CSV table of C-alpha atoms and ligand atoms in Angstrom, one decimal:
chain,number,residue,atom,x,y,z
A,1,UNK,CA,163.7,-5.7,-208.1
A,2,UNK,CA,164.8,-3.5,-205.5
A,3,UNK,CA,166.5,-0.1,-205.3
A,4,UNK,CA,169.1,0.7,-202.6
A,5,UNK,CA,166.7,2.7,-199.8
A,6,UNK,CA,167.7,6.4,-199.1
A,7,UNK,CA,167.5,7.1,-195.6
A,8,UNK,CA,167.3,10.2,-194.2
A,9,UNK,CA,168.4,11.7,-190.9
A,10,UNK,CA,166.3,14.3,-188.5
A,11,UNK,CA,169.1,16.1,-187.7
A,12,UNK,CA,170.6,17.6,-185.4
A,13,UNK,CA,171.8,16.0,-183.0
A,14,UNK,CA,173.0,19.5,-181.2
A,15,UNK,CA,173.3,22.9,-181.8
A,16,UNK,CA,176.6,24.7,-180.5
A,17,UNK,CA,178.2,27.5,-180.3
A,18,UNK,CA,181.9,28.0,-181.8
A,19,UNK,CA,184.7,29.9,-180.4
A,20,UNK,CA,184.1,32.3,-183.4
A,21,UNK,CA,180.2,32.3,-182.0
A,22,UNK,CA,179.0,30.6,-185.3
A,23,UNK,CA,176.3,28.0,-184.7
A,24,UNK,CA,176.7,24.5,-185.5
A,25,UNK,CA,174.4,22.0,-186.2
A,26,UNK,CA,175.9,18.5,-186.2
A,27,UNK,CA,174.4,14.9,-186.1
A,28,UNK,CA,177.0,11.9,-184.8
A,29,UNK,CA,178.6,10.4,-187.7
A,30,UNK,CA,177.9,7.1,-186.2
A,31,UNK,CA,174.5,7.3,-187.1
A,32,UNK,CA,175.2,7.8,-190.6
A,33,UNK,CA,178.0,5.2,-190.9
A,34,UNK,CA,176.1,2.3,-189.8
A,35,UNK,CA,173.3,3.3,-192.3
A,36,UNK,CA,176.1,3.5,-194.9
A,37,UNK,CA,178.0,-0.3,-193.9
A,38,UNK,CA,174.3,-1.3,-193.7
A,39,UNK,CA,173.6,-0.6,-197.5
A,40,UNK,CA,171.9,2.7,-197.4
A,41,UNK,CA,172.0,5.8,-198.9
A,42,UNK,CA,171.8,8.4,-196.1
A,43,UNK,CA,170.5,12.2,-196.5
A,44,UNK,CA,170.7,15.0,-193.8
A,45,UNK,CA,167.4,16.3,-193.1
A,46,UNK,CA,168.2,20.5,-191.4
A,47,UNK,CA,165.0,21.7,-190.0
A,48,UNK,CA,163.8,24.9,-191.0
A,49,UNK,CA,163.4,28.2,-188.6
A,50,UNK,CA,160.5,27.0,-186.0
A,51,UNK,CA,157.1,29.1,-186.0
A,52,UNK,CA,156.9,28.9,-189.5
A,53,UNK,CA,154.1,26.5,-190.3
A,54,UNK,CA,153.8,26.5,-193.8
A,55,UNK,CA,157.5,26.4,-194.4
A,56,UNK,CA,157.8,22.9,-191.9
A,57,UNK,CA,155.5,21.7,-194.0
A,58,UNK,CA,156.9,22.3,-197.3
A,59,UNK,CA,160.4,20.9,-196.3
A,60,UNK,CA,158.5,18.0,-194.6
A,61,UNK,CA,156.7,16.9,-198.0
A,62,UNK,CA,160.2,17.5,-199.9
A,63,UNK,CA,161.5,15.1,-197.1
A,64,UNK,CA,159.2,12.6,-197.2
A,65,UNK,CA,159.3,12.4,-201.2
A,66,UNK,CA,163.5,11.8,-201.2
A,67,UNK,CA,163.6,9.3,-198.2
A,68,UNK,CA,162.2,5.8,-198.5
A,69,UNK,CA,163.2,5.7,-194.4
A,70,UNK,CA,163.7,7.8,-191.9
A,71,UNK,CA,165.9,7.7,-188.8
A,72,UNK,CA,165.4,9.5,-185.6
A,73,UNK,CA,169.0,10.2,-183.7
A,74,UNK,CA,169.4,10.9,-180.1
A,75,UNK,CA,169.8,14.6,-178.6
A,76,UNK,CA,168.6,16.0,-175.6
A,77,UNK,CA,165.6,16.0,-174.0
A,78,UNK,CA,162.4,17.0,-175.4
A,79,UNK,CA,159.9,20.2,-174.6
A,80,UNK,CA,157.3,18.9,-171.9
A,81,UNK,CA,154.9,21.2,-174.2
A,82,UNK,CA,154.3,19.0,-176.5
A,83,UNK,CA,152.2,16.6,-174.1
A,84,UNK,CA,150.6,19.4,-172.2
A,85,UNK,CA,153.1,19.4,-169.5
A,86,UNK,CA,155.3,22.1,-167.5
A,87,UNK,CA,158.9,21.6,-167.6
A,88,UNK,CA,159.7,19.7,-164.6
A,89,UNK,CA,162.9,20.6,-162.7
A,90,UNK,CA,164.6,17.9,-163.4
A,91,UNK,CA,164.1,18.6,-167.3
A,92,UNK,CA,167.3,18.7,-169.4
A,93,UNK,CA,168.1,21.3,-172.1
A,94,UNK,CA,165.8,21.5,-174.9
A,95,UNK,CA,166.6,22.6,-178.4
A,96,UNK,CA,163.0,24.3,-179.6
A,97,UNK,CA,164.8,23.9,-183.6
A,98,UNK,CA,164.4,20.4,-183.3
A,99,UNK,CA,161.5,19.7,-181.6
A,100,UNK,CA,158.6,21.2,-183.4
A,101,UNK,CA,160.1,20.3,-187.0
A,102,UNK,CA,160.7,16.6,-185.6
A,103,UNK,CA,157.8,15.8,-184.2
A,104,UNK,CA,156.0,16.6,-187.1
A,105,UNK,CA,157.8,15.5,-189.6
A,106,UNK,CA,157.2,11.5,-187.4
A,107,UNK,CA,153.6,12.4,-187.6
A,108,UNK,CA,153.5,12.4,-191.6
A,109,UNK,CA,156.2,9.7,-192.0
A,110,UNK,CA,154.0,7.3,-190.0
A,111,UNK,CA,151.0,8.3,-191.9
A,112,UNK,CA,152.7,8.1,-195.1
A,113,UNK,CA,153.6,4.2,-193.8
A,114,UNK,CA,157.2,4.8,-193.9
A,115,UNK,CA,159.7,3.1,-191.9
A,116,UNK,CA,161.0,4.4,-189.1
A,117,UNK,CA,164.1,4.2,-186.7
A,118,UNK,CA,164.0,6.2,-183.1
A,119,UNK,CA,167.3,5.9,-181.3
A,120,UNK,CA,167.1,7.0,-177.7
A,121,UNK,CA,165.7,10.5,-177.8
A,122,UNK,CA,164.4,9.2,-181.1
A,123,UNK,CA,162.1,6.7,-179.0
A,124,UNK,CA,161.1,9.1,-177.5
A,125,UNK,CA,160.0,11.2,-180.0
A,126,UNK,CA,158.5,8.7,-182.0
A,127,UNK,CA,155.9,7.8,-178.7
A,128,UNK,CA,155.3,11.2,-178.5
A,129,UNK,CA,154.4,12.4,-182.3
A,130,UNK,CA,151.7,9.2,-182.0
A,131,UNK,CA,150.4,10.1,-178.8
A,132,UNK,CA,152.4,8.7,-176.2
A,133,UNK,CA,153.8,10.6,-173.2
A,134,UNK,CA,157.2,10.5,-172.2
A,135,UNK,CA,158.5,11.0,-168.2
A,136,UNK,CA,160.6,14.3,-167.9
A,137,UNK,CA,162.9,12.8,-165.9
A,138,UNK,CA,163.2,9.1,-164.7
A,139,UNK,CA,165.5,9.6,-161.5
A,140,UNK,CA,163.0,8.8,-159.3
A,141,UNK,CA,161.5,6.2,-161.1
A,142,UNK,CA,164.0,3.7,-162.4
A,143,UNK,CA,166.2,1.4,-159.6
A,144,UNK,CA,169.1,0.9,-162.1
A,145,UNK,CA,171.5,3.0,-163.7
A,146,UNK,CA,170.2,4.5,-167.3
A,147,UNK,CA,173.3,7.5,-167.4
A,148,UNK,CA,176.4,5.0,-167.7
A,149,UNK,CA,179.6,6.2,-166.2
A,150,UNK,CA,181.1,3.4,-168.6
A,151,UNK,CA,182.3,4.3,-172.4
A,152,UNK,CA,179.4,4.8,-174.9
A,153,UNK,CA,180.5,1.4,-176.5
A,154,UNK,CA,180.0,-0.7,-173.2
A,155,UNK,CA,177.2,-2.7,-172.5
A,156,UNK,CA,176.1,-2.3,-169.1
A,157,UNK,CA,172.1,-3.3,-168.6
A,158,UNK,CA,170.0,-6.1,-169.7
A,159,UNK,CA,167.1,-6.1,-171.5
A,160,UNK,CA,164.4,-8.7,-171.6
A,161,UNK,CA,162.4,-8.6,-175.0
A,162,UNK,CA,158.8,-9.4,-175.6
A,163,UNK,CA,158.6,-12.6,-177.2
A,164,UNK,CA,157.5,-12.6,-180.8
A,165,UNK,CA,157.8,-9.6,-181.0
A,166,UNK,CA,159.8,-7.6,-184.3
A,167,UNK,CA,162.5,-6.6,-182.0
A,168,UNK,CA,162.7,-10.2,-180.7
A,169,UNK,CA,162.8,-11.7,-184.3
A,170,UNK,CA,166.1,-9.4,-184.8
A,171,UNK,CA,167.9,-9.5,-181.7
A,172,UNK,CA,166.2,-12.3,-180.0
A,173,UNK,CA,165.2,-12.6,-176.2
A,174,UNK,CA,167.6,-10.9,-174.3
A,175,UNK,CA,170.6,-8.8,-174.4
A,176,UNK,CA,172.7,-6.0,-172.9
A,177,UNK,CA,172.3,-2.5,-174.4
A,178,UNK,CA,174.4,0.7,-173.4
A,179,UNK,CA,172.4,3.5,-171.7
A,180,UNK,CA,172.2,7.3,-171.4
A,181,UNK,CA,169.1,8.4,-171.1
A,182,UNK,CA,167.1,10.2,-167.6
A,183,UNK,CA,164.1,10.2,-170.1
A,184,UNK,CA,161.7,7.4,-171.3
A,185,UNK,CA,158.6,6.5,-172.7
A,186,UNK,CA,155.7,6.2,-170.5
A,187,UNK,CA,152.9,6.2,-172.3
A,188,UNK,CA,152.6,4.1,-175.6
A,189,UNK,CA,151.1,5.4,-178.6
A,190,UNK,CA,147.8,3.7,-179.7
A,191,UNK,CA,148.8,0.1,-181.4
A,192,UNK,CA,152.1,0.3,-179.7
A,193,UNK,CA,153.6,-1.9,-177.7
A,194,UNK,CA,157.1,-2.2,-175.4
A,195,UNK,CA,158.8,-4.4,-177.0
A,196,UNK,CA,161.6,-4.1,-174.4
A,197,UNK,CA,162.2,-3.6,-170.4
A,198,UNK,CA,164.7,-3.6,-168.1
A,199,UNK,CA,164.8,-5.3,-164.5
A,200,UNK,CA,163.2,-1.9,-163.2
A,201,UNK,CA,160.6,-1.9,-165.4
A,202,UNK,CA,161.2,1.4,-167.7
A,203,UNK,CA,160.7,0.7,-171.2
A,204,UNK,CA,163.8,0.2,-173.3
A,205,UNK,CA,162.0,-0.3,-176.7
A,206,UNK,CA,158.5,0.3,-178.6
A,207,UNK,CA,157.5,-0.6,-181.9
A,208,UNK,CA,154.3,-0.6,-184.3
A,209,UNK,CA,151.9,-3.7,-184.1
A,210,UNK,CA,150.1,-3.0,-187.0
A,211,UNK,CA,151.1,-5.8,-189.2
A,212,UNK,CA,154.1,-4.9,-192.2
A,213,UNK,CA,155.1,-1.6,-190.7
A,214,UNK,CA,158.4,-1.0,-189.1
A,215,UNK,CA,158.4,1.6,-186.7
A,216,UNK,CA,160.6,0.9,-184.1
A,217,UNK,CA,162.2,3.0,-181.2
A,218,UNK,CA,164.9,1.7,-178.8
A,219,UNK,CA,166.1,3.5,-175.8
A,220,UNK,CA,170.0,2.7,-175.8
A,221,UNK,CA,172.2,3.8,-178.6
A,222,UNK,CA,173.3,0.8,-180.9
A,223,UNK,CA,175.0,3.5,-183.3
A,224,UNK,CA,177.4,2.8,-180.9
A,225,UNK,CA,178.1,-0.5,-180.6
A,226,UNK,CA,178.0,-1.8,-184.1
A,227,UNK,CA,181.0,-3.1,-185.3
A,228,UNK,CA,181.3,-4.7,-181.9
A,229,UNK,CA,178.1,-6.0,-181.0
A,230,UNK,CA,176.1,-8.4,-183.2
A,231,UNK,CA,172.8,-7.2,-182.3
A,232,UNK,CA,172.9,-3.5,-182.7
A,233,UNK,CA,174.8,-4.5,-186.4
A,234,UNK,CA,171.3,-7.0,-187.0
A,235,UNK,CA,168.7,-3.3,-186.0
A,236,UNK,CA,170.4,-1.4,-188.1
A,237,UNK,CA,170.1,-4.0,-191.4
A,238,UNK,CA,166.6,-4.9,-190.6
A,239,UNK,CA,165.7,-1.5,-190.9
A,240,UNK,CA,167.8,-0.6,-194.0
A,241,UNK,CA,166.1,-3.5,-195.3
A,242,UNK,CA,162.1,-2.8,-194.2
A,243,UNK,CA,163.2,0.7,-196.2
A,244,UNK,CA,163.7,-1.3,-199.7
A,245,UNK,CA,161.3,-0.2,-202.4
A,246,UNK,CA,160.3,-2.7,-204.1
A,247,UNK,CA,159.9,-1.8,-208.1
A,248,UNK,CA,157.5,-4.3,-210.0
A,249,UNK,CA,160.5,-5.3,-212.9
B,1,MN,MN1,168.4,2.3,-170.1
């Protein structure tokens, strides 16, 4: 029998400033909702003050034993740092709560075999905590437009998907994604593939070879799109359902 898989979300998507100066951390609720109309039971994830070693590491265990998946949302860009890099000028904003706690927090999930979800920045991320490098910036790289002026609900570029690959066995060969991103991955990490590109070549999805594990990244945002789009509805269920336990009845 199975048991209804608790998913739990690497927040936050942002961290702002109110007009009474209190900080707020917030992830998109259209993470969370699609995980809910998918059949999960989703958990917020805060990360703790960064610096603090030990204390990452004792929320990260807690994590890990409450979730049976975890999802990665989008955000903004992420600290060069982290693969040895200088900030480029063309970097983004960087939010240094995130970062540390999140990357870390991939690292243990992965090792601990549990499924895993990157959306856009959480691609990203997910290449990165394995070893894979990210470009800062892909303005000078890419030939078609990744920062739609369009809607986030719009489709606007293609995708061509490796053939058998996981992604291709849920969304199938090709499709059109929506796209905000000046980031990507450009590296993969070891027993990786790109399971997705577009016309220009920049990767648009990863995911795990190693045989029965679901760690998947894509690069557009099908929180999005899903009550409108039958493919970003079918990523969402295939991952709620890689994060089933199974209990021996
Ligand atoms: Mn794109």
């Amino acid at each position: 029998m199975s048991t209804q898989p608790v998913i739990g979300i690497a927040y936050s998507d942002f961290a702002k400033r109110d007009n009474e100066m209190r900080i707020r951390t917030y992830v998109s609720r259209k993470y969370y909702h699609a995980l809910q109309e998918s059949g999960a039971f989703v958990i917020l994830l805060p990360a703790p003050l960064p610096g603090n070693k030990r204390a990452a590491d004792a929320h990260i265990k807690k994590y890990l034993s409450l979730c049976s998946g975890l999802l990665l949302a989008g955000g903004g860009d992420i600290n060069p740092r982290f693969q040895n890099e200088d900030p480029s000028p063309f970097l983004g904003a960087t939010n240094p709560f995130r970062d540390e706690f999140e990357l870390e927090l991939t690292k243990q999930a992965y090792k601990a075999s549990m499924p895993i979800f990157g959306i856009c920045r959480g691609c990203q991320l997910l290449a990165m905590a394995l070893g894979g490098k990210i470009y800062q910036d892909i303005t000078q790289t890419a030939k078609i437009q990744h920062t739609q002026q369009t809607p986030r609900w719009g489709l606007t570029h293609k995708i061509t998907v490796k053939p058998s690959s996981l992604l291709a066995s849920v969304i199938g060969l090709e499709a059109y994604t929506n796209s905000f991103h000046h980031q990507a991955v450009k590296a993969l990490p070891k027993g990786f593939i790109a399971s997705a590109q577009t016309s220009d070549g920049i990767i648009e999805a990863i995911e795990d070879t190693n045989k029965g594990r679901f760690a998947l990244g894509v690069q557009w945002h099908p929180e999005e799109t899903f009550y409108t789009d039958e493919s970003s509805k079918a990523l969402f269920k295939a991952f709620v359902r890689a994060s089933e336990i199974t209990i021996e009845a």
